[in-house]
Coordinates of C-alpha atoms in Angstrom, one line a residue:
Chain A
X1153 CA 144.5 -56.7 93.3
X1154 CA 143.5 -53.8 95.7
X1155 CA 145.8 -54.4 97.9
X1156 CA 149.0 -53.5 95.9
X1157 CA 147.4 -49.3 95.6
X1158 CA 147.6 -49.7 99.6
X1159 CA 150.8 -51.0 99.6
X1160 CA 152.1 -48.2 97.4
X1161 CA 149.9 -45.6 99.4
X1162 CA 152.0 -46.8 102.6
X1163 CA 155.1 -46.9 101.1
X1164 CA 154.8 -42.8 99.8
X1165 CA 153.7 -42.2 103.4
X1166 CA 156.9 -43.9 104.7
X1167 CA 159.1 -41.9 102.1
X1168 CA 157.1 -38.9 102.2
X1169 CA 157.7 -39.1 106.4
X1170 CA 161.4 -40.4 105.7
X1171 CA 162.6 -37.3 103.4
X1172 CA 160.4 -34.5 105.1
X1173 CA 161.2 -35.0 108.3
X1174 CA 164.2 -37.3 109.1
X1175 CA 166.1 -36.7 106.7
X1176 CA 166.5 -33.2 108.1
X1177 CA 166.7 -34.0 111.6
X1178 CA 169.3 -36.5 110.8
X1179 CA 171.7 -33.7 109.1
X1180 CA 171.2 -31.0 111.8
X1181 CA 169.3 -28.3 109.1
X1182 CA 173.1 -28.4 107.9
X1183 CA 172.9 -26.3 104.9
X1184 CA 175.1 -28.0 103.5
X1185 CA 174.4 -31.4 103.7
X1186 CA 170.7 -30.3 102.6
X1187 CA 171.4 -28.9 99.6
X1188 CA 173.2 -32.0 98.7
X1189 CA 170.2 -33.9 99.2
X1190 CA 168.0 -31.7 97.0
X1191 CA 170.6 -32.4 94.5
X1192 CA 169.4 -36.7 95.2
X1193 CA 165.7 -35.6 95.6
X1194 CA 165.8 -33.5 91.7
X1195 CA 167.6 -36.7 90.8
X1196 CA 164.9 -38.9 92.2
X1197 CA 162.4 -37.3 89.4
X1198 CA 164.3 -38.3 86.7
X1199 CA 164.3 -41.7 87.8
X1200 CA 161.1 -42.1 88.6
X1201 CA 160.2 -40.6 85.4
X1202 CA 161.8 -43.2 83.5
X1203 CA 160.2 -45.8 85.9
X1204 CA 156.6 -44.7 84.1
X1205 CA 158.2 -45.3 80.3
X1206 CA 160.5 -48.1 81.3
X1207 CA 159.4 -50.0 84.0
X1208 CA 155.3 -49.6 83.0
X1209 CA 155.4 -49.3 79.1
X1210 CA 158.7 -50.9 78.4
X1211 CA 160.4 -48.2 77.1
X1212 CA 163.2 -47.7 77.5
X1213 CA 164.6 -44.2 77.0
X1214 CA 168.2 -43.8 76.9
X1215 CA 167.7 -40.4 75.7
X1216 CA 165.7 -39.3 79.2
X1217 CA 169.0 -36.7 79.7
X1218 CA 168.6 -34.9 76.8
X1219 CA 165.0 -34.3 78.2
X1220 CA 166.6 -33.6 81.6
X1221 CA 169.4 -31.6 80.2
X1222 CA 166.6 -29.1 78.5
X1223 CA 164.7 -28.4 81.5
X1224 CA 168.3 -27.5 83.1
X1225 CA 168.9 -25.2 80.3
X1226 CA 165.5 -23.9 80.6
X1227 CA 166.2 -22.7 84.4
X1228 CA 169.5 -21.5 83.7
X1229 CA 168.9 -18.9 80.3
X1230 CA 166.0 -17.5 83.2
X1231 CA 168.1 -16.8 86.0
X1232 CA 171.5 -16.1 83.3
X1233 CA 169.2 -13.4 81.9
X1234 CA 168.7 -12.5 85.6
X1235 CA 171.8 -12.2 86.3
X1236 CA 172.9 -10.0 83.3
X1237 CA 170.6 -7.2 83.9
X1238 CA 170.2 -5.1 80.7
X1239 CA 173.7 -6.4 79.2
X1240 CA 174.1 -9.3 77.2
X1241 CA 174.7 -12.8 79.1
X1242 CA 178.8 -12.6 79.4
X1243 CA 179.8 -15.9 77.2
X1244 CA 177.7 -14.4 74.1
X1245 CA 179.8 -11.2 73.9
X1246 CA 183.0 -13.5 74.2
X1247 CA 181.0 -15.5 71.5
X1248 CA 180.8 -12.4 69.5
X1249 CA 176.9 -12.6 69.8
X1250 CA 175.5 -8.7 68.6
X1251 CA 172.2 -8.8 69.9
X1252 CA 170.0 -11.4 72.3
X1253 CA 168.9 -14.7 70.2
X1254 CA 165.4 -14.5 69.4
X1255 CA 165.2 -17.8 71.4
X1256 CA 166.1 -16.4 74.5
X1257 CA 163.8 -13.6 74.5
X1258 CA 160.8 -14.9 76.7
X1259 CA 163.0 -16.4 79.1
X1260 CA 163.1 -12.9 80.8
X1261 CA 160.1 -14.3 82.0
X1262 CA 159.6 -16.6 84.7
X1263 CA 156.2 -17.7 83.7
X1264 CA 157.2 -19.0 80.4
X1265 CA 160.7 -20.4 82.1
X1266 CA 158.7 -22.6 84.4
X1267 CA 156.1 -23.9 81.5
X1268 CA 159.1 -24.1 78.9
X1269 CA 161.1 -26.3 80.9
X1270 CA 157.9 -28.9 81.4
X1271 CA 156.1 -28.5 78.2
X1272 CA 159.5 -28.3 75.1
X1273 CA 160.6 -31.8 77.0
X1274 CA 157.8 -32.6 76.5
X1275 CA 156.6 -31.8 73.4
X1276 CA 160.1 -33.1 71.6
X1277 CA 159.7 -36.5 73.8
X1278 CA 156.3 -36.6 71.8
X1279 CA 157.6 -36.1 68.7
X1280 CA 160.3 -38.2 68.6
X1281 CA 157.7 -41.0 70.5
X1282 CA 155.2 -40.1 67.3
X1283 CA 157.5 -41.7 64.9
X1284 CA 158.9 -44.0 66.4
X1285 CA 155.5 -45.8 67.6
X1286 CA 153.6 -44.7 64.7
X1287 CA 155.9 -47.4 62.3
X1288 CA 156.1 -49.7 65.3
X1289 CA 159.5 -49.5 66.6
X1290 CA 159.8 -51.6 69.9
X1291 CA 162.6 -53.2 72.1
X1292 CA 166.4 -52.8 71.4
X1293 CA 165.2 -50.2 68.5
X1294 CA 163.7 -47.4 70.5
X1295 CA 167.1 -47.8 73.2
X1296 CA 169.2 -47.6 70.0
X1297 CA 167.4 -44.3 68.8
X1298 CA 166.7 -42.7 71.9
X1299 CA 170.6 -43.1 72.6
X1300 CA 171.0 -41.7 68.7
X1301 CA 169.2 -38.7 69.8
X1302 CA 170.7 -38.2 72.9
X1303 CA 174.2 -37.9 71.5
X1304 CA 173.2 -35.9 69.0
X1305 CA 171.2 -32.9 70.6
X1306 CA 174.2 -32.9 73.0
X1307 CA 176.4 -31.9 70.4
X1308 CA 174.3 -29.8 69.0
X1309 CA 174.3 -27.7 72.3
X1310 CA 178.4 -28.0 72.6
X1311 CA 178.9 -26.6 68.9
X1312 CA 176.2 -24.2 69.0
X1313 CA 178.3 -21.3 71.6
X1314 CA 176.8 -18.6 70.9
X1315 CA 173.1 -19.7 72.4
X1316 CA 174.4 -22.3 74.6
X1317 CA 177.6 -21.5 75.9
X1318 CA 179.0 -24.5 74.7
X1319 CA 181.6 -26.9 76.6
X1320 CA 181.3 -24.3 79.8
X1321 CA 177.6 -24.1 79.9
X1322 CA 175.3 -21.3 81.4
X1323 CA 177.0 -20.1 84.6
X1324 CA 177.3 -17.2 86.7
X1325 CA 173.5 -17.6 87.3
X1326 CA 171.5 -15.0 89.6
X1327 CA 168.9 -17.0 92.8
X1328 CA 165.7 -17.6 91.6
X1329 CA 163.1 -14.9 92.8
X1330 CA 159.4 -17.1 93.2
X1331 CA 156.7 -14.7 94.3
X1332 CA 159.3 -12.5 96.0
X1333 CA 160.5 -15.0 97.8
X1334 CA 164.8 -15.3 96.5
X1335 CA 165.6 -18.7 96.5
X1336 CA 168.4 -19.8 98.8
X1337 CA 169.1 -22.7 98.2
X1338 CA 171.1 -23.9 101.4
X1339 CA 168.1 -23.2 103.3
X1340 CA 165.4 -25.9 104.8
X1341 CA 162.6 -24.4 102.6
X1342 CA 164.3 -25.1 99.0
X1343 CA 164.6 -28.0 100.3
X1344 CA 161.3 -28.8 101.1
X1345 CA 160.5 -27.0 97.5
X1346 CA 162.7 -30.5 96.1
X1347 CA 160.6 -32.0 97.9
X1348 CA 157.1 -31.4 97.2
X1349 CA 157.7 -31.7 94.0
X1350 CA 158.7 -35.0 94.1
X1351 CA 156.2 -35.7 96.5
X1352 CA 153.9 -34.3 93.1
X1353 CA 155.7 -36.2 91.0
X1354 CA 155.0 -39.8 93.1
X1355 CA 151.7 -39.4 93.8
X1356 CA 151.3 -38.1 89.8
X1357 CA 153.4 -41.3 89.0
X1358 CA 151.2 -43.6 91.4
X1359 CA 148.3 -42.4 89.9
X1360 CA 149.5 -43.0 86.2
X1361 CA 150.1 -46.5 87.0
X1362 CA 147.4 -47.5 89.2
X1363 CA 144.5 -46.1 86.8
X1364 CA 143.3 -47.5 83.4
X1365 CA 146.1 -46.2 81.4
X1366 CA 149.0 -47.6 83.4
X1367 CA 146.8 -51.1 83.4
X1368 CA 146.5 -50.7 79.1
X1369 CA 150.5 -49.6 79.1
X1370 CA 151.4 -53.1 81.3
X1371 CA 149.8 -55.3 78.9
X1372 CA 151.2 -53.4 76.3
X1373 CA 154.6 -53.8 77.5
X1374 CA 153.4 -57.9 77.5
X1375 CA 152.2 -57.6 73.8
X1376 CA 151.3 -54.8 72.1
X1377 CA 150.5 -56.8 69.5
X1378 CA 147.4 -58.5 71.3
X1379 CA 146.1 -55.1 72.7
X1380 CA 145.6 -54.0 69.3
X1381 CA 143.4 -56.3 68.9
X1382 CA 141.1 -55.2 71.7
X1383 CA 140.4 -51.4 70.2
X1384 CA 143.7 -50.1 71.8
X1385 CA 145.9 -47.0 69.4
X1386 CA 148.7 -49.0 71.0
X1387 CA 150.8 -45.9 69.0
X1388 CA 149.3 -43.8 71.1
X1389 CA 149.2 -44.5 74.7
X1390 CA 152.6 -45.3 74.0
X1391 CA 153.2 -42.0 73.3
X1392 CA 151.5 -40.4 75.6
X1393 CA 153.3 -41.5 78.2
X1394 CA 156.6 -41.1 77.0
X1395 CA 156.1 -37.2 76.5
X1396 CA 154.7 -37.1 80.0
X1397 CA 158.0 -38.8 81.2
X1398 CA 160.2 -36.6 79.0
X1399 CA 158.4 -33.5 80.5
X1400 CA 158.8 -34.5 84.0
X1401 CA 162.5 -35.0 83.6
X1402 CA 162.4 -31.6 82.2
X1403 CA 161.3 -30.4 85.7
X1404 CA 163.8 -32.7 87.5
X1405 CA 166.4 -30.9 85.5
X1406 CA 165.0 -27.7 85.6
X1407 CA 165.5 -28.3 89.9
X1408 CA 169.2 -29.8 89.3
X1409 CA 170.4 -26.6 87.2
X1410 CA 168.4 -24.8 90.3
X1411 CA 170.3 -26.8 93.4
X1412 CA 174.0 -26.5 91.2
X1413 CA 173.4 -23.4 90.2
X1414 CA 174.9 -23.9 86.6
X1415 CA 173.5 -26.0 83.3
X1416 CA 176.3 -27.8 82.0
X1417 CA 176.2 -30.2 78.5
X1418 CA 177.7 -33.1 80.3
X1419 CA 174.2 -33.3 82.2
X1420 CA 173.2 -34.6 78.3
X1421 CA 176.1 -37.2 78.8
X1422 CA 175.1 -40.4 77.9
X1423 CA 177.4 -41.2 80.7
X1424 CA 174.1 -39.2 82.8
X1425 CA 171.5 -40.9 80.5
X1426 CA 173.0 -44.4 81.7
X1427 CA 173.2 -44.3 85.3
X1428 CA 169.6 -42.8 85.6
X1429 CA 169.2 -46.6 84.0
X1430 CA 170.9 -47.5 86.8
X1431 CA 169.3 -45.7 89.9
X1432 CA 166.0 -47.1 87.7
X1433 CA 166.5 -50.4 88.0
X1434 CA 168.5 -51.0 91.3
X1435 CA 165.3 -49.0 93.1
X1436 CA 163.0 -51.0 90.6
X1437 CA 161.6 -50.4 87.9
X1438 CA 158.6 -51.9 88.1
X1439 CA 157.6 -49.1 91.2
X1440 CA 157.8 -45.6 90.9
X1441 CA 158.6 -44.7 94.4
X1442 CA 161.0 -47.4 94.4
X1443 CA 163.4 -46.2 91.4
X1444 CA 162.8 -42.9 93.4
X1445 CA 164.5 -44.7 95.9
X1446 CA 167.0 -46.4 94.3
X1447 CA 168.3 -42.8 93.1
X1448 CA 168.3 -41.1 96.4
X1449 CA 170.2 -44.6 97.2
X1450 CA 172.9 -44.7 95.0
X1451 CA 173.4 -41.1 94.4
X1452 CA 173.7 -41.5 98.6
X1453 CA 176.5 -43.9 97.8
X1454 CA 178.4 -42.1 94.9
X1455 CA 178.3 -39.4 97.6
X1456 CA 180.0 -41.0 100.2
X1457 CA 182.4 -43.9 98.3
X1458 CA 183.7 -41.5 95.5
X1459 CA 184.9 -39.4 98.0
X1460 CA 187.4 -42.8 99.4
X1461 CA 187.2 -43.9 96.0
X1462 CA 188.0 -41.3 93.7
X1463 CA 189.1 -43.1 91.2
X1464 CA 187.3 -46.5 91.7
X1465 CA 183.9 -45.3 91.8
X1466 CA 182.7 -46.1 88.4
X1467 CA 184.3 -49.3 88.3
X1468 CA 181.8 -50.0 91.5
X1469 CA 178.7 -48.6 90.1
X1470 CA 179.3 -50.9 87.5
X1471 CA 179.7 -54.2 89.6
X1472 CA 176.9 -52.7 91.6
X1473 CA 174.4 -52.5 88.3
X1474 CA 176.1 -56.2 87.0
X1475 CA 174.7 -57.6 90.8
X1476 CA 171.5 -56.1 90.3
X1477 CA 170.9 -57.5 87.1
X1478 CA 172.1 -61.1 87.8
X1479 CA 170.9 -61.5 91.0
X1480 CA 168.2 -59.3 91.7
X1481 CA 166.8 -58.1 88.2
X1482 CA 163.6 -56.2 89.4
X1483 CA 165.9 -54.0 91.6
X1484 CA 165.3 -53.4 95.4
X1485 CA 161.3 -53.5 95.0
X1486 CA 161.6 -57.1 94.0
X1487 CA 163.1 -58.5 96.5
X1488 CA 160.3 -56.9 98.9
X1489 CA 157.4 -57.9 97.0
X1490 CA 159.2 -61.3 97.0
X1491 CA 159.7 -61.1 100.5
X1492 CA 156.3 -60.3 101.5
X1493 CA 154.9 -62.8 99.1
X1494 CA 156.8 -65.3 101.1
X1495 CA 155.5 -64.3 104.4
X1496 CA 151.9 -64.7 103.4
X1497 CA 152.1 -67.7 101.8
X1498 CA 149.6 -69.5 103.9
X1499 CA 147.4 -73.0 103.3
X1500 CA 144.7 -73.0 100.4
X1501 CA 142.0 -73.7 102.3
X1502 CA 139.7 -75.8 99.6
X1503 CA 136.8 -74.0 97.8
X1504 CA 134.1 -76.1 97.3
X1505 CA 134.4 -78.7 94.5
X1506 CA 135.2 -77.2 91.2
X1507 CA 132.1 -76.2 89.2
X1508 CA 133.9 -77.6 85.7
X1509 CA 135.7 -80.1 84.0
X1510 CA 139.2 -77.5 84.4
X1511 CA 139.7 -79.2 88.2
X1512 CA 141.1 -82.0 86.1
X1513 CA 143.9 -79.5 84.7
X1514 CA 147.1 -79.8 87.2
X1515 CA 145.8 -76.9 89.7
X1516 CA 149.2 -74.8 90.6
X1517 CA 147.9 -72.4 93.6
X1518 CA 150.5 -69.6 95.1
Chain B
X243 CA 122.5 -57.9 54.0
X244 CA 125.0 -60.3 55.4
X245 CA 127.0 -59.2 58.7
X246 CA 130.7 -60.2 57.2
X247 CA 131.1 -60.5 53.0
X248 CA 134.3 -61.2 51.7
X249 CA 135.4 -61.0 47.7
X250 CA 137.6 -62.5 46.1
X251 CA 140.4 -61.8 48.5
X252 CA 144.0 -62.7 47.8
X253 CA 147.1 -62.3 49.4
X254 CA 150.4 -63.9 48.7
X255 CA 152.9 -63.8 50.7
X256 CA 156.1 -63.9 48.3
X257 CA 155.2 -66.2 45.8
X258 CA 152.9 -68.3 47.7
X259 CA 149.2 -67.7 47.3
X260 CA 147.8 -68.1 51.1
X261 CA 144.5 -67.0 49.9
X262 CA 143.6 -67.0 46.7
X263 CA 140.3 -65.5 45.4
X264 CA 137.9 -66.5 48.7
X265 CA 134.2 -65.6 48.2
X266 CA 132.1 -66.4 51.4
X267 CA 129.6 -64.0 53.3
X268 CA 128.6 -64.7 57.4
X269 CA 124.7 -64.2 58.3
X270 CA 124.2 -62.5 61.9
X271 CA 124.3 -64.9 65.0
X272 CA 125.8 -67.8 62.6
X273 CA 128.3 -70.0 63.4
X274 CA 130.5 -70.6 60.4
X275 CA 133.4 -73.3 60.6
X276 CA 136.3 -73.1 58.6
X277 CA 138.0 -76.5 57.9
X278 CA 141.1 -77.3 55.8
X279 CA 144.4 -79.8 55.5
X280 CA 147.5 -77.6 57.0
X281 CA 148.2 -74.9 54.9
X282 CA 145.0 -74.4 53.8
X283 CA 145.1 -71.0 54.5
X284 CA 142.2 -70.7 57.4
X285 CA 144.1 -69.1 59.7
X286 CA 145.5 -66.8 57.1
X287 CA 141.8 -66.0 56.1
X288 CA 140.8 -65.0 59.9
X289 CA 144.4 -62.7 59.5
X290 CA 143.0 -61.2 56.6
X291 CA 139.5 -60.2 58.6
X292 CA 140.9 -58.8 62.1
X293 CA 143.6 -56.8 60.4
X294 CA 146.6 -58.8 61.0
X295 CA 147.2 -59.3 57.5
X296 CA 147.0 -56.8 54.6
X297 CA 145.5 -58.2 51.7
X298 CA 147.1 -57.7 48.3
X299 CA 144.0 -57.9 46.5
X300 CA 139.9 -57.9 47.2
X301 CA 137.7 -56.4 49.7
X302 CA 136.5 -57.4 53.3
X303 CA 133.2 -55.5 54.3
X304 CA 131.6 -56.1 58.1
X305 CA 128.4 -54.1 58.7
X306 CA 128.2 -52.5 54.8
X307 CA 131.7 -50.7 56.0
X308 CA 134.7 -51.8 53.8
X309 CA 137.6 -52.7 56.6
X310 CA 140.1 -54.0 54.7
X311 CA 142.5 -51.4 54.9
X312 CA 141.6 -50.2 58.6
X313 CA 144.2 -50.3 60.9
X314 CA 143.9 -53.8 63.6
X315 CA 142.5 -51.5 66.6
X316 CA 139.7 -49.7 64.3
X317 CA 138.7 -52.8 62.9
X318 CA 138.7 -54.6 66.6
X319 CA 136.1 -50.7 68.0
X320 CA 134.0 -51.7 64.9
X321 CA 133.4 -54.9 66.7
X322 CA 135.6 -58.0 65.4
X323 CA 137.7 -60.1 68.0
X324 CA 140.3 -62.4 68.4
X325 CA 141.5 -65.3 69.8
X326 CA 144.5 -67.1 68.3
X327 CA 145.8 -70.0 67.6
X328 CA 148.5 -69.6 70.6
X329 CA 147.1 -68.5 74.2
X330 CA 147.9 -65.1 74.4
X331 CA 147.1 -63.6 77.2
X332 CA 148.7 -61.2 79.9
X333 CA 150.7 -63.3 81.9
X334 CA 152.2 -60.7 84.4
X335 CA 148.1 -59.1 84.5
X336 CA 145.7 -60.5 86.7
X337 CA 143.1 -62.2 85.7
X338 CA 140.4 -59.9 86.7
X339 CA 142.9 -57.5 84.6
X340 CA 143.7 -59.5 81.8
X341 CA 139.3 -59.1 81.4
X342 CA 139.5 -55.8 82.3
X343 CA 141.9 -54.7 79.9
X344 CA 139.8 -57.0 77.3
X345 CA 136.9 -55.0 78.5
X346 CA 137.5 -51.6 76.2
X347 CA 134.2 -50.3 75.4
X348 CA 135.6 -46.8 75.6
X349 CA 139.7 -47.8 74.1
X350 CA 140.7 -43.6 74.3
X351 CA 143.4 -42.1 76.3
X352 CA 141.3 -40.1 77.9
X353 CA 139.0 -42.5 79.5
X354 CA 142.2 -44.6 80.2
X355 CA 143.3 -41.2 82.2
X356 CA 140.2 -40.3 84.2
X357 CA 139.5 -44.3 85.4
X358 CA 140.6 -46.6 87.7
X359 CA 140.7 -50.4 86.0
X360 CA 137.2 -52.2 87.4
X361 CA 139.1 -55.8 89.5
X362 CA 135.7 -56.7 90.6
X363 CA 132.0 -56.1 88.8
X364 CA 128.9 -58.5 88.8
X365 CA 129.5 -58.8 84.6
X366 CA 132.9 -60.1 85.1
X367 CA 131.7 -62.8 88.0
X368 CA 129.4 -63.7 85.9
X369 CA 132.2 -64.2 83.1
X370 CA 134.1 -66.1 84.9
X371 CA 131.5 -67.9 86.6
X372 CA 130.5 -69.4 82.8
X373 CA 134.4 -70.3 82.5
X374 CA 135.2 -71.9 85.8
X375 CA 137.5 -69.1 86.9
X376 CA 136.1 -67.4 89.5
X377 CA 138.1 -68.3 92.6
X378 CA 141.4 -67.4 90.1
X379 CA 139.7 -63.9 89.8
X380 CA 143.6 -62.7 91.4
X381 CA 145.6 -64.7 90.6
X382 CA 148.4 -64.2 88.1
X383 CA 147.3 -65.2 84.8
X384 CA 150.8 -67.0 84.6
X385 CA 149.9 -69.0 87.2
X386 CA 147.0 -71.2 85.7
X387 CA 147.5 -73.8 83.5
X388 CA 146.7 -74.7 80.0
X389 CA 143.2 -75.4 79.4
X390 CA 143.1 -72.6 82.1
X391 CA 144.7 -69.9 79.9
X392 CA 142.2 -70.9 77.0
X393 CA 139.2 -70.2 79.0
X394 CA 140.5 -67.3 80.2
X395 CA 141.2 -65.8 76.8
X396 CA 137.7 -67.0 76.0
X397 CA 136.2 -65.5 78.9
X398 CA 138.3 -62.3 77.7
X399 CA 136.6 -62.6 73.9
X400 CA 133.0 -62.7 76.1
X401 CA 134.1 -59.7 78.0
X402 CA 135.4 -57.8 74.5
X403 CA 131.7 -58.3 73.6
X404 CA 132.9 -57.9 69.7
X405 CA 129.5 -58.7 67.9
X406 CA 132.2 -61.1 65.6
X407 CA 134.4 -63.3 67.2
X408 CA 137.1 -65.1 65.3
X409 CA 138.3 -68.3 66.9
X410 CA 141.4 -69.9 66.2
X411 CA 141.6 -73.3 67.3
X412 CA 139.5 -72.5 70.3
X413 CA 139.3 -76.6 71.6
X414 CA 143.4 -77.2 70.8
X415 CA 145.0 -78.5 73.9
X416 CA 141.2 -79.1 75.9
X417 CA 140.1 -82.6 77.2
X418 CA 136.9 -84.1 76.1
X419 CA 134.9 -82.3 79.0
X420 CA 136.2 -78.3 78.1
X421 CA 135.9 -79.2 74.6
X422 CA 132.3 -79.7 74.9
X423 CA 131.9 -77.0 77.5
X424 CA 133.2 -75.0 75.0
X425 CA 130.7 -75.8 72.4
X426 CA 128.0 -75.2 74.8
X427 CA 129.2 -72.1 75.6
X428 CA 129.7 -70.9 72.2
X429 CA 126.3 -71.9 71.2
X430 CA 125.1 -70.0 74.0
X431 CA 126.9 -66.7 73.0
X432 CA 125.5 -66.5 68.7
X433 CA 122.1 -65.0 70.4
X434 CA 124.4 -61.7 70.3
X435 CA 127.4 -62.6 68.5
X436 CA 128.6 -64.1 65.1
X437 CA 131.2 -66.8 65.5
X438 CA 133.8 -67.9 62.4
X439 CA 135.9 -70.7 64.1
X440 CA 138.6 -72.7 63.2
X441 CA 138.4 -75.9 64.7
X442 CA 139.9 -79.5 63.6
X443 CA 138.1 -81.2 66.1
X444 CA 135.4 -82.7 63.8
X445 CA 133.0 -84.0 66.8
X446 CA 133.5 -80.2 67.7
X447 CA 132.8 -79.0 64.4
X448 CA 129.7 -80.8 64.4
X449 CA 128.3 -80.0 67.4
X450 CA 128.1 -76.2 67.1
X451 CA 128.5 -75.5 63.0
X452 CA 125.5 -74.0 61.4
X453 CA 127.9 -74.2 58.2
X454 CA 130.7 -75.2 56.9
X455 CA 133.4 -73.9 55.1
X456 CA 136.3 -76.3 53.9
X457 CA 139.3 -74.3 52.1
X458 CA 142.4 -75.8 50.4
X459 CA 145.4 -74.2 48.7
X460 CA 144.0 -70.7 49.3
X461 CA 140.3 -71.0 47.9
X462 CA 137.5 -72.1 48.6
X463 CA 136.4 -76.3 47.9
X464 CA 133.3 -76.7 49.2
X465 CA 130.4 -75.0 51.4
X466 CA 127.4 -76.0 53.1
X467 CA 126.1 -78.3 55.7
X468 CA 127.8 -80.3 57.8
X469 CA 125.8 -83.4 56.1
X470 CA 126.7 -82.0 52.5
X471 CA 130.3 -81.1 53.7
X472 CA 130.4 -84.9 55.0
X473 CA 128.6 -86.6 51.6
X474 CA 131.2 -84.2 49.4
X475 CA 133.3 -85.8 46.4
X476 CA 136.0 -82.8 46.6
X477 CA 136.3 -82.9 50.3
X478 CA 136.3 -86.2 50.3
X479 CA 139.1 -86.3 47.6
X480 CA 141.6 -83.0 49.2
X481 CA 141.2 -84.9 52.9
X482 CA 142.0 -88.3 51.8
X483 CA 144.1 -88.1 48.3
X484 CA 142.1 -90.2 45.6

């Protein structure tokens, strides 16, 4: 149905209108509120990235936070070097590191940092994907393997104090300088920067899901075995989407480190990774746009409600997730699609007689 | 040279010899029917040709190319299509999308990334007219009846345009009229395609088969035209048990 593409474009236009014009106006261009919302927008990117692998291809990546964390550390390493000037970053001297470690050196360059924040997560995701999908691992085992990777990766980051700042992460960062513009994270321009990144990610994601590639991925999600007999190299398709999703998560991580002005191993925690799954499920994993909206709504609710229920917030989030799974398994997106279908339901015009004997079969017309 | 040459094909499942020394050739453009009692190894033979099952011995040559060690998607790209016993269409995709997936002339990722799926082409309408699903083009396949699902899968195989099509019980669950129509379609496919069909419906086999191979306990019991098979003593014994 071509109309699906039309609805997605209308949806994206509405969403862009609200995010780019509605939200700043609603908050009276208040710097603090805009900064908070920039955080939601960067999280919307990681949620839509999960919708690409989970919703479109059926690959539940519970390690999304690991690649997200890689992106955030890439950005933070660049800003930390900038903040330290000619000296060694402070935490390194505390850990008796004498000289700048080799893997830190290239992060002096902004170009390298921006590429690394996107490509390293994509490469790591792709590498894990090659091993998993060549071996035809599917379903819940993908979730288990990616979760195990996440836990192991977080441990390594915490252990390697001299390289990563350990449990404290990377703090005391300098502001990013982009083409001579020193980024003020409480400004409207920064909000637009994050907003633009989200829009680009969404346009890219919508293109992917509507392309033939997206169609083949949906076919693979439904019946990967059958799809092989049509000549598609299923493992390659899965690897590519997994890697794209990981790359987008890294990109979101870079923005997130900018917004919060630090990078921490908590970005790679299991609870954060599961939270991404919840945002994606609440919005609707079948649509990248809905997953982005889900991330914004849940985080907005968390921002407002966690002030009121400090301790009980996680309980509320859990209940919300249970409700979604039980009563709206396709998320907000599913509710909207079903409502739209119910409204369009009209008496079926009887076409001329069926050409063949298929009319003997019971007809079920929508 | 035959299009498909199967030589001394073996497969063992935990001690059970499912296919035990099969030898046969299939010529370009013929319809070969595989007959035999349950468990004779008919579906397994199709599985071995399309790559679902790896043989424990023997060779399969398709267009003079050894394929028995290839991945299933590589065999599909060479021109081997398969219809399974249980209708397997993509229920969440529309009829048009199902055909678009099946029409895999260019199965590579780069092509898929740089093109939009075809949702309505002359070729697609022609195929859907042939199987009588033209007015269902935008319908999710999950909404189709059992018979229509069978048709859709046949339509998908026509769209895939494989040179060799392996059909496992294509008429299961069809009415007599639908079976007749399937037989007509199969005969029209013969011009450009070779078909290997596993089927129990003898009247269907009588209409479509150019040649018949009867299997029993994993190996070939008899081979020949329908008249030769019907008068074959060994076949009578295997079926009737005396």
